[in-house]
Coordinates of N, CA and C in Angstrom, one line a residue:
M1403 N 8.5 131.8 65.6 CA 9.0 130.5 65.6 C 7.9 129.5 64.1
I1404 N 8.8 129.3 63.3 CA 8.1 128.4 62.2 C 7.2 126.8 62.5
F1405 N 6.6 126.7 62.0 CA 5.7 124.9 62.6 C 5.6 124.9 61.5
F1406 N 6.6 123.9 60.8 CA 6.3 122.9 59.6 C 5.1 122.1 60.3
D1407 N 4.0 122.4 59.0 CA 3.0 121.1 58.4 C 4.2 119.9 57.8
A1408 N 3.3 118.7 57.8 CA 3.5 117.8 57.5 C 4.1 118.0 55.7
S1409 N 3.0 118.7 54.9 CA 3.5 118.6 53.4 C 4.5 120.0 52.8
A1410 N 4.7 121.2 54.0 CA 5.6 122.1 54.2 C 7.1 121.1 54.2
L1411 N 7.2 120.7 54.9 CA 8.5 119.4 55.3 C 8.9 118.5 54.3
I1412 N 7.3 117.7 53.8 CA 7.6 117.1 52.5 C 8.3 117.4 51.4
Y1413 N 7.8 118.4 51.0 CA 8.2 119.6 49.8 C 9.4 120.0 50.1
L1414 N 10.3 120.7 51.0 CA 11.6 120.9 51.6 C 12.7 119.7 51.2
V1415 N 12.3 118.4 51.6 CA 13.3 117.3 51.9 C 13.4 116.9 51.0
E1416 N 12.0 116.1 50.5 CA 12.1 115.7 48.9 C 12.6 116.1 47.8
G1417 N 12.5 117.6 48.3 CA 12.9 118.8 46.8 C 12.3 118.5 45.5
A1418 N 11.0 118.3 45.2 CA 9.9 118.2 44.2 C 9.4 119.6 43.9
E1419 N 10.1 119.9 42.9 CA 9.5 121.7 41.8 C 7.8 121.6 41.5
P1420 N 8.0 122.1 41.5 CA 8.2 123.5 42.2 C 8.2 123.8 44.1
F1421 N 7.6 123.2 43.8 CA 7.4 123.0 45.7 C 8.3 123.1 46.8
A1422 N 9.3 122.6 46.5 CA 10.2 122.6 47.3 C 11.4 124.4 46.9
G1423 N 10.8 125.2 46.0 CA 11.5 126.3 45.8 C 10.6 127.3 46.2
R1424 N 9.5 127.1 46.1 CA 8.3 127.9 46.5 C 9.0 127.7 48.7
V1425 N 8.9 126.5 49.5 CA 9.4 126.6 50.4 C 10.9 127.2 50.4
R1426 N 11.6 127.0 50.1 CA 13.1 127.6 50.2 C 13.0 128.9 50.0
A1427 N 12.1 129.5 48.9 CA 11.8 131.1 49.2 C 11.1 131.4 50.2
E1428 N 10.2 130.9 50.5 CA 9.5 131.7 52.1 C 10.4 131.9 53.0
L1429 N 10.8 130.2 53.5 CA 12.0 130.6 54.7 C 13.0 131.5 54.5
A1430 N 13.7 132.0 53.4 CA 14.5 133.0 52.9 C 13.8 133.8 53.4
Q1431 N 12.7 134.8 53.0 CA 11.9 135.8 53.4 C 11.7 135.9 54.6
I1432 N 11.3 134.5 55.5 CA 11.2 134.6 56.9 C 12.8 135.4 57.3
A1433 N 13.8 134.6 57.3 CA 15.4 134.7 57.9 C 15.6 136.1 57.8
R1434 N 15.0 137.0 56.5 CA 15.2 138.0 56.2 C 14.7 139.3 57.2
K1435 N 13.2 138.6 57.5 CA 13.2 139.8 58.5 C 12.6 139.3 60.2
H1436 N 13.3 137.7 60.0 CA 13.1 137.8 61.8 C 14.6 136.1 61.5
P1437 N 15.8 136.9 61.5 CA 17.3 136.4 62.0 C 17.2 135.2 63.0
Q1438 N 16.0 135.4 63.6 CA 16.3 134.4 65.0 C 15.6 133.4 65.1
M1439 N 14.4 133.9 64.4 CA 13.3 132.5 64.6 C 13.6 131.2 64.0
G1440 N 13.0 130.5 65.5 CA 13.3 129.2 65.2 C 12.5 128.2 64.6
A1441 N 12.4 127.0 64.6 CA 11.8 126.2 63.8 C 10.9 125.5 64.9
A1442 N 9.5 124.6 64.7 CA 8.9 123.7 65.2 C 8.3 122.3 64.4
L1443 N 7.8 121.6 65.2 CA 6.8 120.9 64.2 C 6.0 120.0 65.4
S1444 N 5.4 119.2 65.6 CA 4.4 118.2 65.9 C 5.2 116.8 66.1
R1445 N 4.9 116.1 66.8 CA 4.8 114.4 66.7 C 3.6 113.5 65.2
L1446 N 3.5 114.8 65.4 CA 2.3 114.0 63.5 C 3.1 114.8 62.6
T1447 N 3.6 115.5 62.8 CA 4.8 116.0 61.0 C 5.6 114.3 61.4
W1448 N 6.0 114.5 61.9 CA 7.2 113.4 62.1 C 6.5 111.8 61.7
L1449 N 5.2 111.2 62.0 CA 4.9 110.5 61.6 C 4.8 110.4 60.0
E1450 N 3.7 112.0 60.1 CA 3.6 111.5 58.4 C 4.3 112.1 57.4
C1451 N 5.5 112.7 58.0 CA 6.8 112.8 57.1 C 7.5 111.2 56.5
R1452 N 7.3 110.1 57.8 CA 8.0 109.2 57.3 C 7.5 107.6 56.9
V1453 N 6.2 107.9 56.8 CA 5.2 106.9 56.1 C 5.7 106.5 54.8
R1454 N 5.5 107.4 53.5 CA 5.5 107.0 52.3 C 7.2 106.4 52.2
P1455 N 7.8 107.3 52.9 CA 9.1 107.1 52.1 C 9.8 105.2 53.2
A1456 N 8.7 105.3 54.1 CA 9.1 103.6 55.3 C 8.3 102.5 53.9
R1457 N 7.1 103.3 54.0 CA 6.3 102.0 53.3 C 7.1 101.7 51.7
N1458 N 7.7 102.7 51.1 CA 8.3 101.8 49.9 C 9.7 101.9 49.8
N1459 N 10.4 101.5 50.9 CA 11.6 101.2 51.5 C 12.6 102.4 50.8
E1460 N 12.5 103.9 50.7 CA 12.9 104.6 49.9 C 13.9 105.2 51.6
L1461 N 15.2 104.6 51.5 CA 15.7 104.5 52.5 C 16.6 106.4 53.1
V1462 N 16.9 107.0 51.7 CA 17.9 107.6 51.3 C 16.7 109.4 51.8
T1463 N 15.6 108.4 51.5 CA 14.7 109.6 51.3 C 14.0 109.8 53.0
L1464 N 14.3 108.4 53.5 CA 13.6 108.4 54.8 C 15.4 108.4 56.2
A1465 N 15.8 108.7 55.6 CA 17.3 109.1 56.2 C 17.4 110.8 55.9
A1466 N 17.3 111.5 55.2 CA 16.7 112.9 55.0 C 15.8 113.3 55.9
F1467 N 14.9 112.7 56.1 CA 13.9 113.4 56.9 C 14.3 113.2 58.3
D1468 N 15.0 111.9 58.9 CA 15.6 111.4 59.8 C 16.8 112.7 60.0
A1469 N 17.1 113.0 59.0 CA 18.8 114.3 59.7 C 17.5 115.4 59.9
F1470 N 16.7 115.7 59.7 CA 15.9 117.1 59.6 C 15.6 117.0 61.3
F1471 N 14.9 115.9 61.5 CA 14.3 115.3 63.2 C 15.3 115.7 63.6
A1472 N 16.8 115.3 63.6 CA 17.5 115.4 64.8 C 18.1 116.8 64.6
R1473 N 17.5 117.3 64.0 CA 18.5 118.8 64.5 C 18.1 119.2 66.6
P1474 N 19.1 119.6 66.8 CA 18.9 120.0 67.9 C 18.5 121.3 68.7
D1475 N 18.1 122.4 67.3 CA 17.3 123.1 67.4 C 15.8 123.1 67.5
L1476 N 15.8 122.1 66.7 CA 14.0 122.0 66.7 C 13.1 121.6 67.7
V1477 N 12.1 122.5 67.7 CA 11.1 122.9 68.9 C 10.0 121.9 68.7
W1478 N 10.1 120.8 69.6 CA 8.5 119.4 69.4 C 7.6 120.4 69.7
V1479 N 6.4 120.5 69.5 CA 5.0 120.4 70.2 C 4.5 118.7 70.4
E1480 N 4.4 118.4 71.5 CA 4.0 117.4 71.7 C 2.2 117.4 71.5
L1481 N 1.7 116.1 71.8 CA 0.2 116.0 71.5 C -0.4 115.6 72.5
G1482 N -0.5 116.9 73.6 CA -0.9 116.3 74.9 C -2.5 117.3 75.2
K1483 N -2.3 116.7 76.2 CA -4.2 117.3 76.7 C -4.7 118.6 76.0
D1484 N -4.0 120.0 76.2 CA -4.0 120.9 75.7 C -4.1 121.0 74.2
V1485 N -3.1 120.2 73.3 CA -3.6 120.6 71.8 C -4.6 119.5 71.2
V1486 N -5.1 118.5 72.2 CA -6.0 116.9 71.7 C -7.6 118.5 72.1
E1487 N -7.5 119.1 73.2 CA -8.7 120.0 73.3 C -8.9 121.5 72.4
L1488 N -8.0 121.8 72.2 CA -7.8 122.4 71.2 C -8.0 122.0 69.7
A1489 N -8.0 120.9 69.2 CA -8.1 120.6 68.3 C -9.2 119.8 68.4
T1490 N -10.2 119.6 69.0 CA -11.8 119.7 69.0 C -11.9 120.1 68.6
A1491 N -11.9 121.8 69.5 CA -12.8 123.0 69.5 C -12.5 123.6 67.9
I1492 N -11.0 122.8 66.8 CA -11.3 123.5 65.7 C -11.8 122.8 65.0
R1493 N -11.9 121.1 64.8 CA -12.8 120.4 64.1 C -13.7 120.7 64.2
V1494 N -14.7 120.9 65.7 CA -16.1 121.4 65.7 C -16.4 122.5 64.6
K1495 N -15.4 123.6 65.1 CA -15.8 124.7 64.1 C -15.5 125.3 63.3
H1496 N -14.4 124.6 62.6 CA -13.8 124.2 61.3 C -14.0 123.5 60.2
G1497 N -14.4 122.2 60.9 CA -14.5 121.0 59.9 C -12.9 120.5 59.4
L1498 N -11.8 120.8 59.9 CA -10.7 120.6 59.3 C -10.8 118.6 59.9
R1499 N -9.9 118.0 59.0 CA -9.8 116.7 59.5 C -9.2 116.1 60.8
T1500 N -9.2 115.5 61.4 CA -8.4 115.3 62.8 C -7.1 116.1 62.3
P1501 N -6.0 114.8 61.6 CA -4.7 115.2 61.4 C -4.6 116.8 61.5
D1502 N -5.5 117.8 60.6 CA -4.9 119.0 60.3 C -5.3 119.2 61.7
A1503 N -6.4 119.7 62.3 CA -7.0 120.0 63.5 C -5.8 120.0 64.3
L1504 N -5.3 118.5 64.4 CA -4.3 119.0 65.6 C -3.0 119.4 64.9
Q1505 N -2.5 119.4 64.0 CA -1.7 120.6 63.2 C -2.0 121.7 63.8
A1506 N -2.9 122.5 63.3 CA -3.1 124.0 63.5 C -2.7 123.8 65.3
A1507 N -3.8 122.8 66.3 CA -3.6 123.4 67.5 C -2.3 123.3 67.6
S1508 N -1.5 122.1 67.3 CA -0.3 122.1 67.9 C 0.7 123.4 67.9
C1509 N 0.8 124.4 66.8 CA 1.0 125.2 66.2 C 0.4 126.8 67.2
L1510 N -0.7 126.1 67.7 CA -1.0 127.3 68.2 C -0.4 127.8 69.6
Q1511 N -0.2 126.4 70.2 CA 0.8 126.3 71.1 C 1.9 127.1 71.7
L1512 N 2.2 127.2 70.3 CA 3.5 128.6 70.6 C 3.4 129.8 70.5
G1513 N 2.0 130.7 70.6 CA 1.7 131.6 71.3 C 1.6 132.6 69.8
A1514 N 1.6 133.7 69.6 CA 1.0 134.6 68.5 C 2.0 134.9 67.6
R1515 N 3.5 134.5 67.9 CA 4.6 135.2 67.1 C 5.0 133.3 66.3
H1516 N 3.9 133.5 65.6 CA 4.3 132.1 64.5 C 4.1 132.2 63.5
I1517 N 4.7 131.1 62.1 CA 4.2 131.5 61.0 C 4.0 129.7 60.6
F1518 N 2.9 129.3 59.9 CA 2.3 127.9 59.9 C 2.1 127.9 58.2
L1519 N 4.0 126.6 58.2 CA 4.2 126.6 57.0 C 3.2 125.7 56.1
T1520 N 2.1 125.7 55.0 CA 1.5 124.4 54.7 C 1.3 124.4 53.5
G1521 N 0.8 123.5 52.7 CA 0.6 123.2 51.1 C -1.3 123.7 51.3
D1522 N -1.6 123.4 52.4 CA -3.0 123.0 52.4 C -3.8 124.6 52.8
A1523 N -4.9 125.4 51.8 CA -5.2 126.6 51.8 C -6.7 125.9 53.0
S1524 N -6.5 125.3 53.3 CA -7.8 125.3 54.8 C -7.5 124.9 55.6
F1525 N -6.3 125.2 55.8 CA -6.0 126.3 57.2 C -6.2 127.7 57.2
R1526 N -6.1 128.4 56.4 CA -7.0 129.9 56.2 C -7.8 130.3 57.2
K1527 N -8.7 128.8 57.2 CA -9.7 129.3 58.1 C -9.9 129.7 59.9
V1528 N -8.8 129.4 60.2 CA -8.7 129.0 61.4 C -8.4 130.5 62.1
A1529 N -8.8 130.9 62.7 CA -8.7 132.0 63.7 C -7.0 131.9 63.8
G1530 N -6.2 133.1 64.2 CA -5.2 133.2 65.2 C -4.1 132.7 64.7
L1531 N -4.0 131.6 63.4 CA -3.6 130.8 62.6 C -2.7 131.3 61.5
N1532 N -1.1 131.7 61.4 CA -0.9 132.2 60.6 C -0.1 131.6 59.5
A1533 N -1.3 131.0 58.9 CA -1.2 130.0 57.8 C -0.6 130.7 56.6
R1534 N 1.0 130.6 56.1 CA 1.3 130.9 54.9 C 1.2 129.9 53.8
V1535 N 0.5 129.3 53.0 CA 0.2 128.3 51.8 C 1.4 128.9 50.7
L1536 N 2.1 127.3 51.0 CA 3.0 127.6 49.7 C 2.5 127.1 48.5
R1537 N 1.6 127.6 47.6 CA 1.3 127.3 46.2 C 0.8 128.0 45.3

């Protein structure tokens, strides 16, 4: 399962280069190796992606995000008790900010066969998180 951190999804949907190209290249490489791999994200990704375009009244960008989020094949990881407990442990052990700890914990709920796409190298320190940093 490919888990989208907000930064990776923002790069992809907004299309800012060179980052969008890096996400597309990573997704193409993953698809070649694992053609059946699905996509997942958390409700926190949903929130983080929509804030700036909503604040700036960028309706086209907001619609592009909403179209992505409406995909029926997406797996949504909810921010339930297990995610919060694991995020707490991650925050204590690694010092990640709360949103980042929640993202890491959300992805880890998917099991060992995941790829966490992000633009933030701080995720590399989380044990068991297969983070691919897009920089």
